[in-house]
Coordinates of N, CA and C in Angstrom, one line a residue:
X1 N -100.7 22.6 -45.5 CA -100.3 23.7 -44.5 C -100.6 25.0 -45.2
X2 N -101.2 25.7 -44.3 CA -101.7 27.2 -44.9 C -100.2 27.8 -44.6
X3 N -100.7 29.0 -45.8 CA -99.6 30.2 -45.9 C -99.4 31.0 -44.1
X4 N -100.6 30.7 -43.2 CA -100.6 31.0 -41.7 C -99.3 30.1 -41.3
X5 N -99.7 29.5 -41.1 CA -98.6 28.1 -40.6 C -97.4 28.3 -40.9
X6 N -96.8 28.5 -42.3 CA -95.4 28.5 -42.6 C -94.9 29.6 -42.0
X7 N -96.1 30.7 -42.5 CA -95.2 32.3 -41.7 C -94.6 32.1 -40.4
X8 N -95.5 31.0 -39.2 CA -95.4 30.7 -37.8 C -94.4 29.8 -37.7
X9 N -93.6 28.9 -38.4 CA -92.8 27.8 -38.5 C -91.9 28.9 -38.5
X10 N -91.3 29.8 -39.6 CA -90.8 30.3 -40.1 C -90.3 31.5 -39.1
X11 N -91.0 32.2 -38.4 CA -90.9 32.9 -37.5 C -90.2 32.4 -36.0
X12 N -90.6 31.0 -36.1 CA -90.5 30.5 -34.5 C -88.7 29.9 -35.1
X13 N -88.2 29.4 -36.1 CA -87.2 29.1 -36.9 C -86.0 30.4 -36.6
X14 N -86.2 31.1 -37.3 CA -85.5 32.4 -37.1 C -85.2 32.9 -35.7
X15 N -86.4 33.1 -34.6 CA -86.2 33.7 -33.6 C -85.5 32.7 -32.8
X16 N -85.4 31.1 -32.8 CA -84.6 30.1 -32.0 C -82.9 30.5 -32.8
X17 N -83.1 30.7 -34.4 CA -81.6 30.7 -34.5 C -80.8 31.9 -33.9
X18 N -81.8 33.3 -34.1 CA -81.4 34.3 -33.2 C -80.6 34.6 -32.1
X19 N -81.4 33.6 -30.8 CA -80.9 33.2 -29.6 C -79.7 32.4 -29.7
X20 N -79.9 31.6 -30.6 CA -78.9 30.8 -30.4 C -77.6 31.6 -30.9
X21 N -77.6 32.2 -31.8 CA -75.8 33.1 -32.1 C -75.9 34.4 -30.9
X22 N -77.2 34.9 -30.6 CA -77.0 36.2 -29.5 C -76.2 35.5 -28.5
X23 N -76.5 34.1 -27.9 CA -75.7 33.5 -26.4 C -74.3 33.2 -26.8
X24 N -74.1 33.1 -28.1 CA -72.3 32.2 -28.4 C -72.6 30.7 -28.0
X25 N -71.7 30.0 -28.6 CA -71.4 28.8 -28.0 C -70.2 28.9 -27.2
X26 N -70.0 28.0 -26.5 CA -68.8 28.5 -25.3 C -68.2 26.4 -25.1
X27 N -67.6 26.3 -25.6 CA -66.8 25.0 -25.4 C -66.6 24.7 -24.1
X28 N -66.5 23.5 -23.7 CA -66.0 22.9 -22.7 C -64.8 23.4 -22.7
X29 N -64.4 23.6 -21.3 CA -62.8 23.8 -21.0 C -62.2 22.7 -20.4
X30 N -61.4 22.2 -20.9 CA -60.4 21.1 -20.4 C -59.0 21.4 -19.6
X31 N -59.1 20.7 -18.5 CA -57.9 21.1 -17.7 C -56.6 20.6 -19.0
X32 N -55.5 21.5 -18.6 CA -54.0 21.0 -19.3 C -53.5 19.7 -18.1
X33 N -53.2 18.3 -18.9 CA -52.1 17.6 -18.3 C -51.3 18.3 -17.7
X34 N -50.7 17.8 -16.5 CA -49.5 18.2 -16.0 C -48.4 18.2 -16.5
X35 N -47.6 19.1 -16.7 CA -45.7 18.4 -17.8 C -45.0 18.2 -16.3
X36 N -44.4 16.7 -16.0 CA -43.5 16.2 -15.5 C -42.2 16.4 -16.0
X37 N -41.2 17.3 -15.2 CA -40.1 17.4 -16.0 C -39.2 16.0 -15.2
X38 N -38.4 15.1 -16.3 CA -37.2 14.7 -15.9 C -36.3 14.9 -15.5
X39 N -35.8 15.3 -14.6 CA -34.3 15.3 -13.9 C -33.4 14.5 -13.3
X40 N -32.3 13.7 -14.4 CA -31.1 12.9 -14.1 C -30.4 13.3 -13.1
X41 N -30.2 12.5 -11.8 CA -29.0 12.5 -11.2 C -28.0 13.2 -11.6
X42 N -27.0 13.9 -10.7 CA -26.3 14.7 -11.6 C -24.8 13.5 -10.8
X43 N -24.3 13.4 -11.8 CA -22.8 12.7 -12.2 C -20.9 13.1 -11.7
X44 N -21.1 13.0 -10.6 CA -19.8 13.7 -10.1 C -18.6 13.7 -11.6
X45 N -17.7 14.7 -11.7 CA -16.8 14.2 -12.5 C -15.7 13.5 -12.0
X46 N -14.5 12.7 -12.4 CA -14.1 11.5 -11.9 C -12.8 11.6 -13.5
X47 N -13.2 12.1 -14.3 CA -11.9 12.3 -15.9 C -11.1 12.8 -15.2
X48 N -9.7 12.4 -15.4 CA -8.7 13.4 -15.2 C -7.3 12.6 -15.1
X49 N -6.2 13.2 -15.1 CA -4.7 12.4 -14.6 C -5.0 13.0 -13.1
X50 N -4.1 12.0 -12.1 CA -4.4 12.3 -10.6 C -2.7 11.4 -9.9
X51 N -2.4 11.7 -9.1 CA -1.3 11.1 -8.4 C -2.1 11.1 -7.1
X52 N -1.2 9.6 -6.2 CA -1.8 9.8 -4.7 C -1.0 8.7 -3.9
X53 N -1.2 8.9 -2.9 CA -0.2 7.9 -2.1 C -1.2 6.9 -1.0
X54 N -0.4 5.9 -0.7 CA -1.3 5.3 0.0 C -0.2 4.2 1.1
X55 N -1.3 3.6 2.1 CA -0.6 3.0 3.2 C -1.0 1.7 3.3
X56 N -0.5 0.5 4.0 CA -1.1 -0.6 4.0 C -0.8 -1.7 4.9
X57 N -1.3 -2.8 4.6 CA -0.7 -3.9 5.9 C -1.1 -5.7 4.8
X58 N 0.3 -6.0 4.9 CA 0.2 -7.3 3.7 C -0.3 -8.5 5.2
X59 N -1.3 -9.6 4.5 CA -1.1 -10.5 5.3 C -1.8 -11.6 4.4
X60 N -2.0 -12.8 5.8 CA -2.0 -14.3 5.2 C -1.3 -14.2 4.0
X61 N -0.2 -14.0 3.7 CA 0.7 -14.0 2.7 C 1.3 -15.9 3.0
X62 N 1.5 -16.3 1.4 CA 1.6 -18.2 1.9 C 3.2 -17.6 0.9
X63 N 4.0 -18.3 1.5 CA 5.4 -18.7 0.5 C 6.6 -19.8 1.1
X64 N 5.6 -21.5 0.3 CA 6.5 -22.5 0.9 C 7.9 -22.9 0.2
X65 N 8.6 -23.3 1.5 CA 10.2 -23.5 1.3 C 10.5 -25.0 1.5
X66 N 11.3 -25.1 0.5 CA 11.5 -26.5 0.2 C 13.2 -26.7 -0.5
X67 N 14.0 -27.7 -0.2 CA 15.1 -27.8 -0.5 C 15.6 -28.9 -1.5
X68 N 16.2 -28.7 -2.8 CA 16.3 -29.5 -3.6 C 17.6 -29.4 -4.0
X69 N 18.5 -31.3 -4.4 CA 19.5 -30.9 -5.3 C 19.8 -30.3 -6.5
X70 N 20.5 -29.0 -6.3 CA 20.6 -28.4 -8.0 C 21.6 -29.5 -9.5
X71 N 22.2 -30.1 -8.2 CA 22.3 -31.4 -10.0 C 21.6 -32.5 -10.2
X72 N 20.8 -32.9 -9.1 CA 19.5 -34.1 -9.5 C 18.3 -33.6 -9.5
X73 N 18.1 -32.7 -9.1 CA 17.1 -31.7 -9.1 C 15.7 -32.7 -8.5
X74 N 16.8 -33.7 -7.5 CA 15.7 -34.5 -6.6 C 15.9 -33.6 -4.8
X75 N 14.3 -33.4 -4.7 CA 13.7 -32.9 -3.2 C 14.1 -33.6 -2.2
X76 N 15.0 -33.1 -1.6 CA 15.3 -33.2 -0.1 C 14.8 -33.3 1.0
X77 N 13.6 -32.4 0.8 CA 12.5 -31.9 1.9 C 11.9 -30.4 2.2
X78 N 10.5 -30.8 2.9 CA 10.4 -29.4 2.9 C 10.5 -28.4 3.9
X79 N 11.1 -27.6 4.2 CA 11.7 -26.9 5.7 C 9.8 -26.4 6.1
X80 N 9.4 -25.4 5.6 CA 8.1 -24.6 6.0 C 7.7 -23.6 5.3
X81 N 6.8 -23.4 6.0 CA 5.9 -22.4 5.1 C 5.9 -20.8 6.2
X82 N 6.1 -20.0 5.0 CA 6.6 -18.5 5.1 C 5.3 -17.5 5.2
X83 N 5.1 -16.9 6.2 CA 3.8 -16.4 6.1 C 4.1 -14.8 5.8
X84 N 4.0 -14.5 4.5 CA 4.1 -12.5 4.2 C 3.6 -12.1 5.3
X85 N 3.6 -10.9 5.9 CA 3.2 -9.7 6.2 C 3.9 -8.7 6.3
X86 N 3.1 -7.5 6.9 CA 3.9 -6.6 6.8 C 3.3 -5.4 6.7
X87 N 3.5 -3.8 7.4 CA 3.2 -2.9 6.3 C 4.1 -2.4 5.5
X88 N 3.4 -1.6 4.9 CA 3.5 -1.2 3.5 C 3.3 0.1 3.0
X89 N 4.3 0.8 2.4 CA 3.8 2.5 1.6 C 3.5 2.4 0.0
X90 N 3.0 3.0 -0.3 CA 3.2 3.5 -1.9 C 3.0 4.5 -2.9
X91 N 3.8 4.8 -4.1 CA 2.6 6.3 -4.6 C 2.5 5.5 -5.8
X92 N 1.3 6.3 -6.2 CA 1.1 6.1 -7.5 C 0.5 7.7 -8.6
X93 N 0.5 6.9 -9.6 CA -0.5 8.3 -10.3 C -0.7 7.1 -11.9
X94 N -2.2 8.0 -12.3 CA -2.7 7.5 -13.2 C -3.6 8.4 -13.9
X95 N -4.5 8.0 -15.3 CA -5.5 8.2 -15.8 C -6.6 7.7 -16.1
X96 N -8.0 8.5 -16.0 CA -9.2 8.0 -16.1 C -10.0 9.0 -16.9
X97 N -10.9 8.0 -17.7 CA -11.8 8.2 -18.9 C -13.1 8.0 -18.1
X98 N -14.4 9.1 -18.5 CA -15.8 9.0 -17.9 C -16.0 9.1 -18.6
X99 N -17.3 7.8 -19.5 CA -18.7 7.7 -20.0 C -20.0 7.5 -19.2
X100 N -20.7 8.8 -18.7 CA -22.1 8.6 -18.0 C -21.2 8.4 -16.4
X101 N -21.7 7.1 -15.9 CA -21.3 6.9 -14.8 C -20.4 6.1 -14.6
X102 N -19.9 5.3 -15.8 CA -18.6 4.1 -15.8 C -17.5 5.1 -15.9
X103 N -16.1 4.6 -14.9 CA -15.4 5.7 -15.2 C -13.7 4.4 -15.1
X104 N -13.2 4.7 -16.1 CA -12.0 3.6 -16.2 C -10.7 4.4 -16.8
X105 N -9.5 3.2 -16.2 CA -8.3 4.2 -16.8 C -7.2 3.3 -16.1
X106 N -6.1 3.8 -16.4 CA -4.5 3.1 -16.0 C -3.9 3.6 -14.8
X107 N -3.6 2.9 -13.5 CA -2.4 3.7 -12.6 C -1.0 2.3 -13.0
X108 N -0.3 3.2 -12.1 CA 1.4 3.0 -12.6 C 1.5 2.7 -10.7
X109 N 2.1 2.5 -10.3 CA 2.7 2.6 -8.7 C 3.6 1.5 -8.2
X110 N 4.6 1.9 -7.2 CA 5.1 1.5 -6.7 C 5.1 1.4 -5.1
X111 N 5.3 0.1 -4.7 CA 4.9 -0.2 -3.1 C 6.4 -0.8 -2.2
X112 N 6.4 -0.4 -1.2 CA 8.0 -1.1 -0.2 C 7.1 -1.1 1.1
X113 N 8.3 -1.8 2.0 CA 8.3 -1.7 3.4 C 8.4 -2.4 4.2
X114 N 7.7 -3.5 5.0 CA 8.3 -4.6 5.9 C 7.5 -5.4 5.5
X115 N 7.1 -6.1 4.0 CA 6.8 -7.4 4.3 C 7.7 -8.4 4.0
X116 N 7.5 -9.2 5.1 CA 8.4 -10.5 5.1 C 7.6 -12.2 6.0
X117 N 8.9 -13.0 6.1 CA 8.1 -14.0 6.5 C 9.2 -15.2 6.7
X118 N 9.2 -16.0 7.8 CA 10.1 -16.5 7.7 C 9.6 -18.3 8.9
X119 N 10.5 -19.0 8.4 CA 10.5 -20.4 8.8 C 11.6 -20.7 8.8
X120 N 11.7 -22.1 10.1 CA 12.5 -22.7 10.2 C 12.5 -24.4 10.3
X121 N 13.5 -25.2 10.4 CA 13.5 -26.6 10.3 C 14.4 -27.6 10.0
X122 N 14.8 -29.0 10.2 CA 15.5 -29.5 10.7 C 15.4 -30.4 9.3
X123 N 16.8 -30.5 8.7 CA 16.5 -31.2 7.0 C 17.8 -31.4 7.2
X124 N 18.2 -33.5 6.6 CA 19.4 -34.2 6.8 C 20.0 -33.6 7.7
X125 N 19.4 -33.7 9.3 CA 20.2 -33.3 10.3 C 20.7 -31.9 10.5
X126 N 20.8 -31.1 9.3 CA 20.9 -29.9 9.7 C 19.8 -29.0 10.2
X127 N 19.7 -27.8 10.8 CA 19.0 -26.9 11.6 C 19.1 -25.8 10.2
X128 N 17.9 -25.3 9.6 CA 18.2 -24.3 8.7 C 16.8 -23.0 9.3
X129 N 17.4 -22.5 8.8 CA 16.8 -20.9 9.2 C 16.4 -20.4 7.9
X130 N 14.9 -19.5 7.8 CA 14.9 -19.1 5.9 C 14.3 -18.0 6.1
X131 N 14.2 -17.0 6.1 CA 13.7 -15.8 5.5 C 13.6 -14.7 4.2
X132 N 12.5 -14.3 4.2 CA 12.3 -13.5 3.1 C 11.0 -12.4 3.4
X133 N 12.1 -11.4 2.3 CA 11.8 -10.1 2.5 C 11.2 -9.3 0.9
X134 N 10.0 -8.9 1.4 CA 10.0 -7.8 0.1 C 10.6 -6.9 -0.1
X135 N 11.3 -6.3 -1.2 CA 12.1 -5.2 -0.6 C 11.0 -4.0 -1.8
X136 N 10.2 -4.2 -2.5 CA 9.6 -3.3 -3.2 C 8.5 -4.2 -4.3
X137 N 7.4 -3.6 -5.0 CA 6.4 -4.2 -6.1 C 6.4 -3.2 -6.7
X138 N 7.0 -3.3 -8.4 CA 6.1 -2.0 -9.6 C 5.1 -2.6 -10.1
X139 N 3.6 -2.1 -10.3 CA 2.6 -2.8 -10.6 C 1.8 -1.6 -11.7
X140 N 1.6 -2.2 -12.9 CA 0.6 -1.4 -13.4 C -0.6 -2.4 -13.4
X141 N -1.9 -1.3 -13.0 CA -3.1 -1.8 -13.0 C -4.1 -0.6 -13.4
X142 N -5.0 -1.7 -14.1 CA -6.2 -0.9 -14.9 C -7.5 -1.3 -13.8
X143 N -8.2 0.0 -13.6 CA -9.6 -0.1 -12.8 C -10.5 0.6 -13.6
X144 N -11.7 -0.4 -13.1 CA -12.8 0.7 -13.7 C -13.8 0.1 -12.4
X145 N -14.2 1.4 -13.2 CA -15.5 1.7 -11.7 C -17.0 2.0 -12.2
X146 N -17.7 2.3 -11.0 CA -18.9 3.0 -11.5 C -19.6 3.4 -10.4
X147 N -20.1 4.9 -10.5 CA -20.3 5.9 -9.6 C -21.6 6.0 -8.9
X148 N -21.6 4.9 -7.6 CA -22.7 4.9 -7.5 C -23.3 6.1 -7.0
X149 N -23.0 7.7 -6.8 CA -23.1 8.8 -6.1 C -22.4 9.6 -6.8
X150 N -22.7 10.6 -7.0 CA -21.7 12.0 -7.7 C -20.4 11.9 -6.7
X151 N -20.0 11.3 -5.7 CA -18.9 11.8 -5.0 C -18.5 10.4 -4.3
X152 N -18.8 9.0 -5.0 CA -18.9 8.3 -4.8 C -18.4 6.9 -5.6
X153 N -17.3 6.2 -5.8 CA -17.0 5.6 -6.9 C -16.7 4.2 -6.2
X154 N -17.0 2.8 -6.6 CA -16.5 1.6 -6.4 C -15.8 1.3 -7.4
X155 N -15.1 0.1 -7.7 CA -14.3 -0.4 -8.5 C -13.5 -1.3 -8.3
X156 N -13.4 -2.4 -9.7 CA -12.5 -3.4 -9.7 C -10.8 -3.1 -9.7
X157 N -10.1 -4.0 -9.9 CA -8.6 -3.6 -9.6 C -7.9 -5.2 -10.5
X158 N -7.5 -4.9 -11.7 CA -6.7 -6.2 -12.4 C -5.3 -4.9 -13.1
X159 N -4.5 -6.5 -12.5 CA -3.1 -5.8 -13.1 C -1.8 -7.0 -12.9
X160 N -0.7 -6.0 -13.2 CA 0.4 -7.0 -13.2 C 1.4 -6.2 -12.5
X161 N 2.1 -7.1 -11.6 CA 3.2 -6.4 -10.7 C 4.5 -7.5 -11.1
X162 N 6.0 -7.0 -10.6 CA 7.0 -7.6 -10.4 C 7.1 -6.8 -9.3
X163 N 7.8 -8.4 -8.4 CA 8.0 -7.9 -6.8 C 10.0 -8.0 -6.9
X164 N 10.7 -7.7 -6.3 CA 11.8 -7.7 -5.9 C 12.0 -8.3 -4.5
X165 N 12.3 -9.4 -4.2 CA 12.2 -10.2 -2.9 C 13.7 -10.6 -2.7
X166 N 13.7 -11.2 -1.4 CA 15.3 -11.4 -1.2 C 15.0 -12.3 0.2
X167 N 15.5 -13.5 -0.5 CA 15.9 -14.7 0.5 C 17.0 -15.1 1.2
X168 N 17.0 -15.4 2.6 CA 18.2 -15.5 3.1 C 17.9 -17.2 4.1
X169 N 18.8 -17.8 3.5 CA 18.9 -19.8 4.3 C 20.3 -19.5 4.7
X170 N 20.2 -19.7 6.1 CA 21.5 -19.6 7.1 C 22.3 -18.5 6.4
X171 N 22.1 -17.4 6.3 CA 23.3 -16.3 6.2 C 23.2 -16.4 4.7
X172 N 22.7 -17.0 4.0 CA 23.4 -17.2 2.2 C 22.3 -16.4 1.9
X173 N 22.1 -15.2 0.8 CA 20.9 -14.4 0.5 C 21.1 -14.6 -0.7
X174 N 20.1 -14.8 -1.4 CA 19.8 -14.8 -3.1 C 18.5 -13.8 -3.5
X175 N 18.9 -13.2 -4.3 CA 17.4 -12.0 -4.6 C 16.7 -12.6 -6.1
X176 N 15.2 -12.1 -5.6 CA 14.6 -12.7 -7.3 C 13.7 -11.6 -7.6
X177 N 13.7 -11.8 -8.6 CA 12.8 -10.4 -9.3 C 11.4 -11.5 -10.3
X178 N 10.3 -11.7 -9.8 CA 9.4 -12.5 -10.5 C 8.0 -11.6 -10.8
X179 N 7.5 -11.7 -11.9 CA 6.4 -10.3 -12.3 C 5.1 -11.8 -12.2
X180 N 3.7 -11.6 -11.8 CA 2.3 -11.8 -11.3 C 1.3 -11.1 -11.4
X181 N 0.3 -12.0 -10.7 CA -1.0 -10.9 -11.3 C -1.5 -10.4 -9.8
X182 N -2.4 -9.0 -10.1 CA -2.8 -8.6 -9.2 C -4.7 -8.2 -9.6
X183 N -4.9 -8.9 -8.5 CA -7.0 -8.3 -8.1 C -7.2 -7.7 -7.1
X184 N -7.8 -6.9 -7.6 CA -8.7 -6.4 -6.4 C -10.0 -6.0 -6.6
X185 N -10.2 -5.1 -5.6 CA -12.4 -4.3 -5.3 C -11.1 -2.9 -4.0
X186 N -12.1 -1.7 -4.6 CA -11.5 -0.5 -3.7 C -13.0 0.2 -4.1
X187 N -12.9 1.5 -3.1 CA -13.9 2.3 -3.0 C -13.4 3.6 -3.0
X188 N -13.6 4.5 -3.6 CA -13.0 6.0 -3.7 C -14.3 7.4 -3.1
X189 N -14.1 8.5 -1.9 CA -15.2 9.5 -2.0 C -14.0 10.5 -1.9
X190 N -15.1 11.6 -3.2 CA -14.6 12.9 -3.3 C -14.8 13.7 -1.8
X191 N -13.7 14.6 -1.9 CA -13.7 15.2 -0.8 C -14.4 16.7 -1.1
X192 N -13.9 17.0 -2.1 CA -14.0 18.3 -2.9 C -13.1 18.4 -4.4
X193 N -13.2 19.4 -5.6 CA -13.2 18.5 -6.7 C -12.1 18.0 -7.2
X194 N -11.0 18.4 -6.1 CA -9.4 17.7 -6.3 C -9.0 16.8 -5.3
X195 N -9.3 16.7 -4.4 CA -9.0 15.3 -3.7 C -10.0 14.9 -3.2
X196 N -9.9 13.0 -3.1 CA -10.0 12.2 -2.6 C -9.8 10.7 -1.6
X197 N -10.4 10.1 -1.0 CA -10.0 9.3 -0.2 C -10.3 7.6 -1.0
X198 N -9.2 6.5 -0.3 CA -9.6 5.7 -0.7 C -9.7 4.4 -0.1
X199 N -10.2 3.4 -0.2 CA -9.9 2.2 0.6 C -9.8 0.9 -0.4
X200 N -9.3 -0.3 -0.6 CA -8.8 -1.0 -1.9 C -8.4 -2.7 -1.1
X201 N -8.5 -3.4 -1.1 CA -8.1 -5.0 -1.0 C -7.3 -5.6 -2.6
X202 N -6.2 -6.2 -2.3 CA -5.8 -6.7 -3.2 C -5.4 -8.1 -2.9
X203 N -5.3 -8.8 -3.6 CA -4.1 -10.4 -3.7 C -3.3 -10.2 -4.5
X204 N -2.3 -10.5 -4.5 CA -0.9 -10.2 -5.7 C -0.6 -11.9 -6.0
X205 N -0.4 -12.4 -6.5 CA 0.2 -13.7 -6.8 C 1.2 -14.0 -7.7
X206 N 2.6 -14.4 -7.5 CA 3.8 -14.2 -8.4 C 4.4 -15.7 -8.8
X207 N 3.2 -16.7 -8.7 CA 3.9 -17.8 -9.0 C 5.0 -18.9 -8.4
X208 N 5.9 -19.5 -8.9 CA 6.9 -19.9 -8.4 C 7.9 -19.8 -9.4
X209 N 8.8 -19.7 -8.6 CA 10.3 -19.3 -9.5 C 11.6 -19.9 -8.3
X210 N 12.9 -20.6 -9.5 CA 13.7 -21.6 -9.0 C 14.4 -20.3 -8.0
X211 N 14.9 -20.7 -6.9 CA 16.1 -19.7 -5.9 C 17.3 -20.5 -5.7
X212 N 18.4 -20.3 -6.2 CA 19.7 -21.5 -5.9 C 20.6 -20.7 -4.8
X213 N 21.0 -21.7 -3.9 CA 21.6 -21.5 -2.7 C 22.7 -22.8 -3.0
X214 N 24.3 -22.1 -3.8 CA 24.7 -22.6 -4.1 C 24.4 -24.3 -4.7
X215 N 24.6 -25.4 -3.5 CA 24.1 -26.6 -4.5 C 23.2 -27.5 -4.4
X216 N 21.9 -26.1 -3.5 CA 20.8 -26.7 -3.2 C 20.0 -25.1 -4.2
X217 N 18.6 -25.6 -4.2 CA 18.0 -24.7 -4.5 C 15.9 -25.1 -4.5
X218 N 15.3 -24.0 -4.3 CA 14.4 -24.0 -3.9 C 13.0 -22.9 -4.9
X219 N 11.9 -23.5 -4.7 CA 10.8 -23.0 -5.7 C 10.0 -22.0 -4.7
X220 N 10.3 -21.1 -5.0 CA 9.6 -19.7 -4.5 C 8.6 -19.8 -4.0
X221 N 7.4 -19.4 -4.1 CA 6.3 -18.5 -4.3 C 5.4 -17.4 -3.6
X222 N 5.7 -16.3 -3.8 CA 5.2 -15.6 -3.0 C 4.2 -15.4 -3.8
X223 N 3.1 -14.8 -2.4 CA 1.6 -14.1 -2.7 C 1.0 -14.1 -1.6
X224 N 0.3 -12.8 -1.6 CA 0.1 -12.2 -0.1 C -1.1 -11.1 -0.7
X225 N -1.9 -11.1 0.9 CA -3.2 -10.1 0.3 C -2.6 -8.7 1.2
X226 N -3.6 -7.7 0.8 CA -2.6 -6.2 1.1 C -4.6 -5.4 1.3
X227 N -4.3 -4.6 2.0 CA -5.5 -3.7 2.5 C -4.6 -2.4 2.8
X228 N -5.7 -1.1 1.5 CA -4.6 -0.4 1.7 C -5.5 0.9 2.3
X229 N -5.2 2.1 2.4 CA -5.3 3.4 2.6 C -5.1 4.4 1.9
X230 N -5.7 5.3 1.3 CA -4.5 6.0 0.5 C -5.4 7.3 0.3
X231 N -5.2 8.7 -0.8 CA -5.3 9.8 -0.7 C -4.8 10.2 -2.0
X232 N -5.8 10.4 -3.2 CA -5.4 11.1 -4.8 C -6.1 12.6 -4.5
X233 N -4.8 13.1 -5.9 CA -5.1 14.2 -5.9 C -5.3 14.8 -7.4
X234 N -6.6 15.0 -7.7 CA -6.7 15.4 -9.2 C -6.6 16.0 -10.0
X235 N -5.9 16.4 -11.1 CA -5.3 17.7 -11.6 C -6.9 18.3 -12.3

């Protein structure tokens, strides 16, 4: 290659690098991803001590009567079966703990009013008459729930009550005091951030326990389902 040649390589070299820094390079521009922000549900609060009262109606309550010697403690017969109902008032108050959306805690309450239930029937010739009356239930019960709605809460219902009942066979009344368990399912909506409304199903079940009517005597059992109404108010 002649000394012509390189000068012309050399020239044509230089004037291409020239151009090429006078233009700049200019990068591609790439759009930004979008940022999706997350936004959680927002979580009604539901913590707190609260008192409230409520209303109700006991039914298909089962409590069969049957008559036994209290010194052979052999069965006589059985007169019938006692069907609970009744309404019903009560107050209560309690506390509850919130993690996220689980929200659980203790009430205390006390329930009265007209449930009762009664049978009658014809045993060794005599005509007997039997009734029974609740005359009140203290029940503590633990619920927990979970909020399906900021203003919105379901929940279970396990606990234990003593009822105070009182039996009466022909004029003779004997009272029993027997403690059982209590289930349920209830539903709670905020009204605004201190009260609320409620609606609740329970079964109570108390077993059986001996009742003596002087020298006869008879095996209890009450248990009766309850649908209630009610109204807390949250401090």
């Amino acid at each position: 290659m002649t000394i012509k040649h390189i000068v012309v390589v050399a020239t044509t070299l230089v004037i291409g690098t020239g151009a090429a820094h006078s233009g700049g390079y200019v990068p591609p521009v790439l759009d930004a991803a979008p940022i999706v922000a997350v936004v959680e549900a927002p979580v009604g609060s539901w913590q707190g001590g609260y008192v409230g009262a409520t209303v109700g109606y006991a039914f298909k309550g089962d409590d069969r009567f049957g008559l036994s010697s209290s010194a052979s403690d052999t069965l006589l017969g059985d007169i019938g079966e006692m069907e609970l109902k009744g309404a019903n008032a009560g107050l209560r108050a309690g506390y509850r703990w919130q993690r996220g959306s689980w929200v659980f805690g203790p009430e205390i309450g006390i329930e009265g009013g007209d449930i009762k239930g009664d049978t009658s029937g014809l045993l060794l010739g005599t005509a007997l008459d039997v009734e029974a009356k609740v005359n009140h239930m203290i029940a503590l019960r633990f619920k927990t729930g979970y909020a399906v709605r900021p203003d919105l809460l379901v929940y279970g219902i396990a606990g234990v009550g003593r009822i105070d009942i009182d039996y009466d066979l022909n004029g003779v009344e004997e009272g029993l005091s027997k403690t059982g368990y209590i289930l349920g399912l209830g539903v709670e909506k905020q009204i605004n951030d201190n009260w609320s409304v409620t609606g609740e199903y329970e079964y109570a079940n108390f077993g059986n326990e001996k009742v003596e009517f002087g020298d006869f005597e008879s095996k209890a059992t009450p248990k009766y389902n309850n649908i209630k109404v009610g109204v807390n108010y949250r401090f």
